[in-house]
mmCIF file of C-alpha atoms in Angstrom:
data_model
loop_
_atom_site.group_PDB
_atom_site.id
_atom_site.type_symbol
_atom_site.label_atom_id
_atom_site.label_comp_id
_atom_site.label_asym_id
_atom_site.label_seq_id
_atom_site.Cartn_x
_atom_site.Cartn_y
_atom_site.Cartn_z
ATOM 1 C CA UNK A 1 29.089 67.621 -25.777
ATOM 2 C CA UNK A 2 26.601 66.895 -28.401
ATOM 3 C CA UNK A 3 28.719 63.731 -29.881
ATOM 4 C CA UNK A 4 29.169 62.694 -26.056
ATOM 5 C CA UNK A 5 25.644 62.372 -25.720
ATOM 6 C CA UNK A 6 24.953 60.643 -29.149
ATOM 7 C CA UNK A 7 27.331 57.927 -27.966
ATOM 8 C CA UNK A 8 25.272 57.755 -24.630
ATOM 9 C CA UNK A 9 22.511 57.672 -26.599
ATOM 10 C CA UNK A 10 23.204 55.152 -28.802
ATOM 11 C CA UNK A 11 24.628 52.849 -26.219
ATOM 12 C CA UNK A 12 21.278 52.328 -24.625
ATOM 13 C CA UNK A 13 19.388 51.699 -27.930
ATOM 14 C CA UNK A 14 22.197 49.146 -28.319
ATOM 15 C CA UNK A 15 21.791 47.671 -24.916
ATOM 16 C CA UNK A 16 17.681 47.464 -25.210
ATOM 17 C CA UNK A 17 17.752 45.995 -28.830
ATOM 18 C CA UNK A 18 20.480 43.388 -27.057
ATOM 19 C CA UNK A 19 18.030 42.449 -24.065
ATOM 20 C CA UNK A 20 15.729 40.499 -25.886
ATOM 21 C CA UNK A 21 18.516 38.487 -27.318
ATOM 22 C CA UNK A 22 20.294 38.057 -24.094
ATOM 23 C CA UNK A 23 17.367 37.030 -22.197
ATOM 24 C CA UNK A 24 16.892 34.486 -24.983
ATOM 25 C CA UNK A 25 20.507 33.466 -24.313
ATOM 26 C CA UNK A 26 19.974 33.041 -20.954
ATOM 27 C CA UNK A 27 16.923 30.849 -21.373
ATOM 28 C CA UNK A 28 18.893 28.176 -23.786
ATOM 29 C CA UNK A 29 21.557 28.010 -21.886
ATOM 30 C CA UNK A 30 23.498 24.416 -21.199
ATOM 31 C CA UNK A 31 24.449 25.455 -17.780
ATOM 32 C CA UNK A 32 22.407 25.112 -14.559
ATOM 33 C CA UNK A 33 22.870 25.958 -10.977
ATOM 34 C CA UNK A 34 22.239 23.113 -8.376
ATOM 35 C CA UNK A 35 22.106 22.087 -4.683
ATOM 36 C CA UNK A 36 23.729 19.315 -3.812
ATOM 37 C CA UNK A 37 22.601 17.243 -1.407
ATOM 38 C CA UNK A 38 21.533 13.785 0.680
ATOM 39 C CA UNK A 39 18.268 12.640 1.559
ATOM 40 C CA UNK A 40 18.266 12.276 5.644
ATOM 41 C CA UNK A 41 18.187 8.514 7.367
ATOM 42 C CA UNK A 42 15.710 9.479 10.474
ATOM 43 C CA UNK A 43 15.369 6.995 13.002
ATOM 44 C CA UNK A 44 12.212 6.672 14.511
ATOM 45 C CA UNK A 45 10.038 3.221 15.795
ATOM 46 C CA UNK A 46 6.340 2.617 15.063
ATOM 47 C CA UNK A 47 5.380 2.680 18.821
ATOM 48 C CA UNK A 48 6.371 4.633 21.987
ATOM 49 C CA UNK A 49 9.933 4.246 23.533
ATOM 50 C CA UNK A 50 11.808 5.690 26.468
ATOM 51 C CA UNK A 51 15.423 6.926 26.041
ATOM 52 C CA UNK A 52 18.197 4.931 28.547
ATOM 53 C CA UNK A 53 20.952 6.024 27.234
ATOM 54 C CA UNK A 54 22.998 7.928 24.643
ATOM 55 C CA UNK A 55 25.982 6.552 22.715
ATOM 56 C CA UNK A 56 26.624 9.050 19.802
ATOM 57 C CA UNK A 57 26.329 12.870 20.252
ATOM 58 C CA UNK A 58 25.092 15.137 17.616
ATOM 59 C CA UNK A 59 28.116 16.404 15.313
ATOM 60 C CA UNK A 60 29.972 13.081 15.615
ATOM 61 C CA UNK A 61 30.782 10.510 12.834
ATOM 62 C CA UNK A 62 29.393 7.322 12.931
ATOM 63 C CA UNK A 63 29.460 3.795 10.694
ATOM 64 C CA UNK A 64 27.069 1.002 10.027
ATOM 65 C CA UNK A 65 26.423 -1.078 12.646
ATOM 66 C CA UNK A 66 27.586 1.928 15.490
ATOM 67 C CA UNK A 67 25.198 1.748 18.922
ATOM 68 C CA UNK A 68 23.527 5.063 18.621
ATOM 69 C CA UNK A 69 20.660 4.577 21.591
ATOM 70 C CA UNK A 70 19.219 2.512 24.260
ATOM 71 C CA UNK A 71 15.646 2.667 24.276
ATOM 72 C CA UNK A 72 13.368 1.129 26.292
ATOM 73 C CA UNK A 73 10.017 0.157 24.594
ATOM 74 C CA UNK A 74 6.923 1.822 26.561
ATOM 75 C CA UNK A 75 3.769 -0.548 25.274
ATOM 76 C CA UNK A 76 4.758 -4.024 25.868
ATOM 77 C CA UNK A 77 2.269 -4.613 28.345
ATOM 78 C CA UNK A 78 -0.318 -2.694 26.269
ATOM 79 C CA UNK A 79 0.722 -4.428 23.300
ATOM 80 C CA UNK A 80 0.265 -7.811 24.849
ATOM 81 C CA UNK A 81 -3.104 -7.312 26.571
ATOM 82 C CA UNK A 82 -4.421 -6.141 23.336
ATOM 83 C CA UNK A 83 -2.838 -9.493 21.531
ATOM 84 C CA UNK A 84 -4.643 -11.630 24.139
ATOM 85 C CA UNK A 85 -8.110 -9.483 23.493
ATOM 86 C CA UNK A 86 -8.055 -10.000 19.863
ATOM 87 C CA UNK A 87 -7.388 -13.853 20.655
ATOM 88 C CA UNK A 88 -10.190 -14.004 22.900
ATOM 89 C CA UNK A 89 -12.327 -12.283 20.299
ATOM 90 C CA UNK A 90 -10.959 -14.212 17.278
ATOM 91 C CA UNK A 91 -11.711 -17.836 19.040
ATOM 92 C CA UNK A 92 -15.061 -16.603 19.469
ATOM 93 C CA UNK A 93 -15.828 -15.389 16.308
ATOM 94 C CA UNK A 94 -14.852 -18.841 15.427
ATOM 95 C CA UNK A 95 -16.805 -20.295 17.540
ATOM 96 C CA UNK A 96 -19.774 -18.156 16.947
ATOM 97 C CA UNK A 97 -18.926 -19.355 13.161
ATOM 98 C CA UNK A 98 -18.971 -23.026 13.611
ATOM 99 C CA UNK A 99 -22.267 -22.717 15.712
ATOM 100 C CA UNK A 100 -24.128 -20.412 12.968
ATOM 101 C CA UNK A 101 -22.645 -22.995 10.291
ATOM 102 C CA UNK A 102 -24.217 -25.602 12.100
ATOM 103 C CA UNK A 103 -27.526 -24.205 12.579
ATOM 104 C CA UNK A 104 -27.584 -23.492 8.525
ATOM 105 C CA UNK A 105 -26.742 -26.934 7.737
ATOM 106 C CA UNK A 106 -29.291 -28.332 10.011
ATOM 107 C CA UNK A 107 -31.712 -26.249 8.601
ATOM 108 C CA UNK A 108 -31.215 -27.268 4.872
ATOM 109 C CA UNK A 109 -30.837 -31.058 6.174
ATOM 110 C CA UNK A 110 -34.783 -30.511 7.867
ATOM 111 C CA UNK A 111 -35.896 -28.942 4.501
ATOM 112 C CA UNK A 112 -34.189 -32.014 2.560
ATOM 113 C CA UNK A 113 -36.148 -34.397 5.390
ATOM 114 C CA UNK A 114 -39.451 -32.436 4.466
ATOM 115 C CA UNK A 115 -39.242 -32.024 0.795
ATOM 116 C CA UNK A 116 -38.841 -35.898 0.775
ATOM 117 C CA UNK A 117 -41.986 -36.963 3.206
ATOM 118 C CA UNK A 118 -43.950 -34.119 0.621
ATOM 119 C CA UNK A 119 -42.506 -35.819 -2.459
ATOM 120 C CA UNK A 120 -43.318 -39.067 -1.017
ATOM 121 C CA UNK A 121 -47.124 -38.367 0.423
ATOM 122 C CA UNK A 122 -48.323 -36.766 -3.028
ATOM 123 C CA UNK A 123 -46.768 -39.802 -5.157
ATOM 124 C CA UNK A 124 -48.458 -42.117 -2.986
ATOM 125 C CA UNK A 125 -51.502 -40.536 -3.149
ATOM 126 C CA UNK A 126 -50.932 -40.052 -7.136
ATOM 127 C CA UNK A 127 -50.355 -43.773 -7.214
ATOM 128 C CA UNK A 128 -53.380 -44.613 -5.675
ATOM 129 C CA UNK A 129 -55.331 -42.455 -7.712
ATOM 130 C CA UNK A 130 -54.003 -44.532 -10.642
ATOM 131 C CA UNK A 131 -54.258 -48.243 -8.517
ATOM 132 C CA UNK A 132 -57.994 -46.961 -8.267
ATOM 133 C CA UNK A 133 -58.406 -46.461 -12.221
ATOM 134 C CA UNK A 134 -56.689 -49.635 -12.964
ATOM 135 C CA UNK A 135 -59.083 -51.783 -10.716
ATOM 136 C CA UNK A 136 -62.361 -50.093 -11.967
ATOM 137 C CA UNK A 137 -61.875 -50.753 -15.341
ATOM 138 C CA UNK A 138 -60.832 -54.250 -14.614
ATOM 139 C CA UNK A 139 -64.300 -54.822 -12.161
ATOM 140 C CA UNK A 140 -66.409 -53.315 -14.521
ATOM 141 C CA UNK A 141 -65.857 -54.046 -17.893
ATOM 142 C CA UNK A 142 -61.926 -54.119 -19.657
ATOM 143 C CA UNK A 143 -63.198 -52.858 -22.837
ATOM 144 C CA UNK A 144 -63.686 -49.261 -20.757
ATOM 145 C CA UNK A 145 -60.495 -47.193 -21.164
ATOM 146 C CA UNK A 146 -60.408 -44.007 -18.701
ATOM 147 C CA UNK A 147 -57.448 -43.095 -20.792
ATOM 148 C CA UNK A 148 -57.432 -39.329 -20.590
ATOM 149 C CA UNK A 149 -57.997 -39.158 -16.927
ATOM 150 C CA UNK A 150 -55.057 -42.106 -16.598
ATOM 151 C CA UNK A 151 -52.487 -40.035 -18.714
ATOM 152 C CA UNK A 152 -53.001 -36.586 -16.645
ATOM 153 C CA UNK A 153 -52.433 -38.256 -13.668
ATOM 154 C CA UNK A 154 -49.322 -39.807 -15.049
ATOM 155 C CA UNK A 155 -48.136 -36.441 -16.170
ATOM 156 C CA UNK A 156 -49.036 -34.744 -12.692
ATOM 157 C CA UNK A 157 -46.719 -37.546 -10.784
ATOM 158 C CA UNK A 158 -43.783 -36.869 -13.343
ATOM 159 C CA UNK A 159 -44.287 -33.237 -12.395
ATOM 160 C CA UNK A 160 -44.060 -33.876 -8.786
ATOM 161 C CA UNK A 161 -40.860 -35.728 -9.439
ATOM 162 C CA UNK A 162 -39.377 -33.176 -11.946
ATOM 163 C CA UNK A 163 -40.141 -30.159 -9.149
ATOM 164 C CA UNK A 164 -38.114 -32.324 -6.262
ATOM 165 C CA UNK A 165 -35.785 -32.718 -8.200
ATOM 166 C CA UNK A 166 -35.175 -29.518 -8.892
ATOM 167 C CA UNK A 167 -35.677 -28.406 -5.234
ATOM 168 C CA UNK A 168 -33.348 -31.212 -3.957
ATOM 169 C CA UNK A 169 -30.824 -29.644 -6.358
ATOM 170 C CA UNK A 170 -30.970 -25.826 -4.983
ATOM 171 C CA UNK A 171 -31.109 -27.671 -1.061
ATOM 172 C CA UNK A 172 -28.043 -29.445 -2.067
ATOM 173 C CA UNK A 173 -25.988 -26.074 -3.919
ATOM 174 C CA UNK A 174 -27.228 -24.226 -0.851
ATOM 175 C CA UNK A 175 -25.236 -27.287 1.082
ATOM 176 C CA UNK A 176 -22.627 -27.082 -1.223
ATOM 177 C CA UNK A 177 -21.954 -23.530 -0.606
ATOM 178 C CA UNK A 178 -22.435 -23.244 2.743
ATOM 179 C CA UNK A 179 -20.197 -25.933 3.423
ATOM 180 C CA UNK A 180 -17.338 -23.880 1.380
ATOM 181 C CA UNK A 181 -18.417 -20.915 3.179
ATOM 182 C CA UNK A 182 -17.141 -22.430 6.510
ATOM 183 C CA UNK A 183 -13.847 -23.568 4.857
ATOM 184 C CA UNK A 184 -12.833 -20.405 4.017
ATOM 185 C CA UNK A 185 -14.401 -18.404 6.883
ATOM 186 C CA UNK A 186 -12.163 -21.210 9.442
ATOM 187 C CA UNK A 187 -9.361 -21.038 7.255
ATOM 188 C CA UNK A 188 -9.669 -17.264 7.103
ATOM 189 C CA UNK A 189 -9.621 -17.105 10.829
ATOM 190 C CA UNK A 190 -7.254 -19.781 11.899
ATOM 191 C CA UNK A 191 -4.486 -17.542 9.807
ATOM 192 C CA UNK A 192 -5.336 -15.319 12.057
ATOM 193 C CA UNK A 193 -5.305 -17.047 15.353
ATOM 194 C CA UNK A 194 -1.688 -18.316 14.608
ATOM 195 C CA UNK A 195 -0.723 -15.374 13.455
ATOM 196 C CA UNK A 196 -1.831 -13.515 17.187
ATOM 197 C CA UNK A 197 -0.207 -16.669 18.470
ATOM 198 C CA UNK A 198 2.790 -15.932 16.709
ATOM 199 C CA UNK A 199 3.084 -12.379 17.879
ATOM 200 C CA UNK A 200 2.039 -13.253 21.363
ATOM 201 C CA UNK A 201 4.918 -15.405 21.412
ATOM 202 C CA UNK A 202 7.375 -13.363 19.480
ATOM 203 C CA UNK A 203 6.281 -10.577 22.224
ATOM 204 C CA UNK A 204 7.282 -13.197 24.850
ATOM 205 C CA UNK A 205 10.293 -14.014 23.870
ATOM 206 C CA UNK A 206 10.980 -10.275 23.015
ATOM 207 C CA UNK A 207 12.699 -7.885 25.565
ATOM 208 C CA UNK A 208 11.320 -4.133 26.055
ATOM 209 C CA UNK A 209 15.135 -2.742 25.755
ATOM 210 C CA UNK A 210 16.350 -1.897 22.083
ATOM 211 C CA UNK A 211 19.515 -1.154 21.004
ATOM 212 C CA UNK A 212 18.990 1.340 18.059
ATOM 213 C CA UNK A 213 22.257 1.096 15.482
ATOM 214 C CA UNK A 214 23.115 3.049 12.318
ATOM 215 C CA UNK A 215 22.302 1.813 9.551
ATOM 216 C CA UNK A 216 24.729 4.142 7.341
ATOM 217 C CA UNK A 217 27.609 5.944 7.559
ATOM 218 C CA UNK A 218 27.609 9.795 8.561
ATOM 219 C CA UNK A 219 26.849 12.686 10.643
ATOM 220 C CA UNK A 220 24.449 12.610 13.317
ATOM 221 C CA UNK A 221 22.786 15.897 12.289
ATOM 222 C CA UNK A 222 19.899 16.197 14.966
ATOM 223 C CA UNK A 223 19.317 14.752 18.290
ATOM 224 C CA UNK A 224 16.670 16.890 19.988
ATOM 225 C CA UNK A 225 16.075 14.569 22.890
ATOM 226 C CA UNK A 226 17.589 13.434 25.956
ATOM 227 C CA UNK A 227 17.960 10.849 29.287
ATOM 228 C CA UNK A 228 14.488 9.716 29.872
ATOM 229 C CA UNK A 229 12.312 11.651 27.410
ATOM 230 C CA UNK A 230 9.661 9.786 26.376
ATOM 231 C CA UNK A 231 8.488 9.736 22.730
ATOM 232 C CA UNK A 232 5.385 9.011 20.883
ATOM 233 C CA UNK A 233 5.285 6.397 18.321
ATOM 234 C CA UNK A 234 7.154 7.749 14.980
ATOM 235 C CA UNK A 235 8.813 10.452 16.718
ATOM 236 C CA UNK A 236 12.324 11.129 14.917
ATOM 237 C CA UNK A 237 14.758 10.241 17.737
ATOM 238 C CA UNK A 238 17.728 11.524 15.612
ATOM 239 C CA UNK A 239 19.088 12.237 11.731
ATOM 240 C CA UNK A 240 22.162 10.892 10.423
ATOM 241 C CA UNK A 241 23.478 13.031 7.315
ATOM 242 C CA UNK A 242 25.895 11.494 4.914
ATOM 243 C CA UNK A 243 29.641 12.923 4.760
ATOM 244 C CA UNK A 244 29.082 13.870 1.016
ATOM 245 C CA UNK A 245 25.822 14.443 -1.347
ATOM 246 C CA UNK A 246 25.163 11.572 -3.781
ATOM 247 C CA UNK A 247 22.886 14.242 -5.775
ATOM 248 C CA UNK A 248 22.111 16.940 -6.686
ATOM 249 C CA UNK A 249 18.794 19.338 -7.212
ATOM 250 C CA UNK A 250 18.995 21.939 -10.131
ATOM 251 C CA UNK A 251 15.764 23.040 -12.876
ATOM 252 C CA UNK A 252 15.335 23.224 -16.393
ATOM 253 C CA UNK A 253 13.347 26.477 -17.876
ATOM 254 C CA UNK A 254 9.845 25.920 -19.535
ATOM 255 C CA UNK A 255 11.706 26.304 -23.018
ATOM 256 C CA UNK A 256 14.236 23.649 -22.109
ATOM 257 C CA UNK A 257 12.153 20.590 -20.898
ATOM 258 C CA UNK A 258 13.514 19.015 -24.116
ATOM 259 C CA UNK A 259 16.991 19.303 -23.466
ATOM 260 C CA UNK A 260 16.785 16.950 -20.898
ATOM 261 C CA UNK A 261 15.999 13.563 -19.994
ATOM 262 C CA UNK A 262 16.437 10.770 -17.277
ATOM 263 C CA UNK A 263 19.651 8.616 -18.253
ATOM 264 C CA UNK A 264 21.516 11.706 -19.905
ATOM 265 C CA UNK A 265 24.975 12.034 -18.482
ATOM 266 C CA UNK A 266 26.159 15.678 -17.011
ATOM 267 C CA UNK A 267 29.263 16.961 -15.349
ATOM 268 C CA UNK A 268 28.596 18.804 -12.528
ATOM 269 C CA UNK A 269 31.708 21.270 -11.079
ATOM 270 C CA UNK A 270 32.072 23.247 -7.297
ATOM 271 C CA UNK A 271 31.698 26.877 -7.883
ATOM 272 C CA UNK A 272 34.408 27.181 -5.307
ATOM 273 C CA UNK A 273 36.707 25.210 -6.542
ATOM 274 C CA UNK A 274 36.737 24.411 -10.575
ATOM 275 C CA UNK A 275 39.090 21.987 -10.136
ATOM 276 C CA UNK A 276 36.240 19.832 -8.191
ATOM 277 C CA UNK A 277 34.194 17.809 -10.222
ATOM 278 C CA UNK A 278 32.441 14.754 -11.485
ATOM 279 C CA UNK A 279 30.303 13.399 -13.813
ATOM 280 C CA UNK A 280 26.189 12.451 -13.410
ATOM 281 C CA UNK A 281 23.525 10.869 -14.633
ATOM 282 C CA UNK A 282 19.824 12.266 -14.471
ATOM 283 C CA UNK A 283 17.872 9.914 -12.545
ATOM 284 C CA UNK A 284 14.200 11.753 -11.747
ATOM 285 C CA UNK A 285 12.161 14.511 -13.492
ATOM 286 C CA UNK A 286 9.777 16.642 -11.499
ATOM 287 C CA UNK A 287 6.069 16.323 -13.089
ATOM 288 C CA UNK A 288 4.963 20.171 -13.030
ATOM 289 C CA UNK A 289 6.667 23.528 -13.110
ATOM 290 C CA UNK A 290 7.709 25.755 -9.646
ATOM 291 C CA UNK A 291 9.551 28.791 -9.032
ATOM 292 C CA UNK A 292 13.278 28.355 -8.529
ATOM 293 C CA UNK A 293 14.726 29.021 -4.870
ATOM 294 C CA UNK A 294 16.644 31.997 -4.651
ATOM 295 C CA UNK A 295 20.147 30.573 -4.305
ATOM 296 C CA UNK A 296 19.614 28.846 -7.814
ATOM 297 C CA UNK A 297 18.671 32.142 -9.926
ATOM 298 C CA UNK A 298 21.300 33.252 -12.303
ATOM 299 C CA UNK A 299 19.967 36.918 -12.158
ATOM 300 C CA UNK A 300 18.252 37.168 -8.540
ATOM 301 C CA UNK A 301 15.686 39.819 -9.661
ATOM 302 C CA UNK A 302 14.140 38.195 -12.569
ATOM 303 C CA UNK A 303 11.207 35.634 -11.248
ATOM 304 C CA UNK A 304 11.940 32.027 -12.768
ATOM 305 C CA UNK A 305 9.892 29.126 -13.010
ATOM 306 C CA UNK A 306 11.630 25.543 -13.775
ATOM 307 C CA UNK A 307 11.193 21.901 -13.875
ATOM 308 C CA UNK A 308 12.847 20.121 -10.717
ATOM 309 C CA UNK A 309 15.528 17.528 -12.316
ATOM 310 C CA UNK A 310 17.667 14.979 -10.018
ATOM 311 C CA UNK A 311 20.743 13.695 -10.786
ATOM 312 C CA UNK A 312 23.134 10.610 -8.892
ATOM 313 C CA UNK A 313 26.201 11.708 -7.991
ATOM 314 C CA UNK A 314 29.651 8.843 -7.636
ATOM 315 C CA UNK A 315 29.548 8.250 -3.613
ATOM 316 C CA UNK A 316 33.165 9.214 -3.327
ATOM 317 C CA UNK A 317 32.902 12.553 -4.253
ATOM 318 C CA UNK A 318 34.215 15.935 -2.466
ATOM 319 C CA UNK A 319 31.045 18.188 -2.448
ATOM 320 C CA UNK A 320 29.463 19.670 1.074
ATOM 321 C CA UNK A 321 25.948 19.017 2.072
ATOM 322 C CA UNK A 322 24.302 21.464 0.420
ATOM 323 C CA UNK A 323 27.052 23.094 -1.770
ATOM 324 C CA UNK A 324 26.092 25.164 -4.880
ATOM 325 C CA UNK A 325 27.296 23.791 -7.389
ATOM 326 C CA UNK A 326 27.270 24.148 -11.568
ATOM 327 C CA UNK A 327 25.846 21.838 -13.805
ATOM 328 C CA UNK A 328 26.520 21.469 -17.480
ATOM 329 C CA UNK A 329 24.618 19.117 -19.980
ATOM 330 C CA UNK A 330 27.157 17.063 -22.233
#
């Protein structure tokens, strides 16, 4: 009884001194559990439609190009009476534009017209000033120079002429400006006008019935709506899931992230059926770590955390939507 229990007994110290190294076994592992899946096509339109009529019913298989609805859009009217407001509002902000240009311009034109009669007024009287120097030394005696009172007039009327020039300048870049100012702000808003115009008579020419078609081939997976239901703008009329996955959704441990890396090839096999499988290439890398889902733990009570890793799958393959599958790094 004794040796029965030694053997026990030293099974279990076996088994814990093991632990450590199979946990570490199970961390570098090459192997990886995955989902494999396809990303869902939704169908859906950027404004409000009505449903007319169904051609496709969920379950079935459909191809590109297949009629799937008839829809029947529900803001045409809203749509255009909106158009033909914000055409009524962009011709008069035009307007309004070319009336506020003109006003500025006229204004810098009057402060030209008054800088000049300033300009002109103090050189005259300047001008005089000097006329009247000249003839008083010439009446009294010619010998008599009034030089110094000569030169600062002199130097006051090249002043005057140095400061209007420089204010004729600044009238001018503020022309200069303003008048580039209004090419782009008319520019600006004719683009817009013809592009309302455009859309008013796109919208015109445009019937409210639509005719929505697939755009891929596979399974309509959800149609939650019927006969006249009525749907808000970006509603998801129906999903269309593809026959096969073309990839597949597995995680690396925190002491793996080396191992892999986007472009490395992998074979991925059906747990089902080993006969089943194909080869991969990683194509995206998750940025941060998250705890696995349940269905991909390879001992359900241990708590895991991984990296999220994507890999392309060959479009004619023979996985479900949403098979388990294996994956093993080559």
């Amino acid at each position: 009884m004794s040796r029965v229990n030694l053997v026990y007994i030293a099974a279990i110290l076996l088994l814990l001194l093991a632990l450590p190294a199979i946990r570490t076994s199970l961390s570098h592992s090459i192997e990886y559990y995955g989902i494999a899946e396809q990303p869902v096509t939704s169908y859906n339109f950027d404004f409000p439609v009505e449903i007319q009529r169904i051609f496709r019913q969920q379950g079935e298989t459909v191809f590109p190009g297949d009629t799937l609805v008839w829809l029947k859009r529900l803001d045409q009217k809203a749509r255009e009476t909106n158009l033909q407001f914000e055409k009524s509002e962009n011709d008069l902000r035009l307007s309004l534009l070319d009336q506020n240009a003109v006003n500025a311009e006229s204004l810098l034109e009057n402060q030209k017209t008054q800088l000049q009669r300033d300009f002109n007024y103090q050189t005259e009287m300047l001008q005089l000033k000097i006329n009247q120097i000249h003839s008083a030394q010439q009446l009294i005696d010619p010998s008599l120079h009034n030089s110094n009172r000569l030169q600062e007039l002199q130097n006051e009327r090249q002043q005057k002429e140095t400061q209007y020039k420089q204010d004729l300048a600044e009238i001018n870049l503020k022309l200069l400006h303003l008048k580039k100012e209004q090419s782009f702000n008319r520019a600006d808003n004719l683009l817009k006008q013809r592009k309302v115009d455009s859309e008013i008579k796109e919208l015109y020419n445009s019937s409210d019935d639509l005719i929505l078609v697939a755009k891929d081939s596979g399974i309509i997976g959800q149609l939650d709506y019927g006969v006249g239901d009525k749907l808000q703008a970006f509603t998801s009329i129906l999903k269309v899931f593809k026959q096969h996955p073309n990839q597949v959704i597995f995680y690396i441990g925190e002491q793996q992230l080396t191992l892999v890396n986007i472009g490395d090839s992998v074979m991925v096999q059906s747990l089902n059926n080993a006969a089943i499988k194909y080869g991969g290439t990683i194509s995206a890398m998750g940025n941060r770590l998250t705890a696995l889902p349940e269905r991909l733990k390879k001992i359900p009570e241990l708590r895991a955390w991984g990296r999220e890793v994507q890999l392309r799958l060959p479009l004619n393959n023979s996985f479900l939507q949403g098979e388990k599958v294996k994956v093993r790094l080559k």
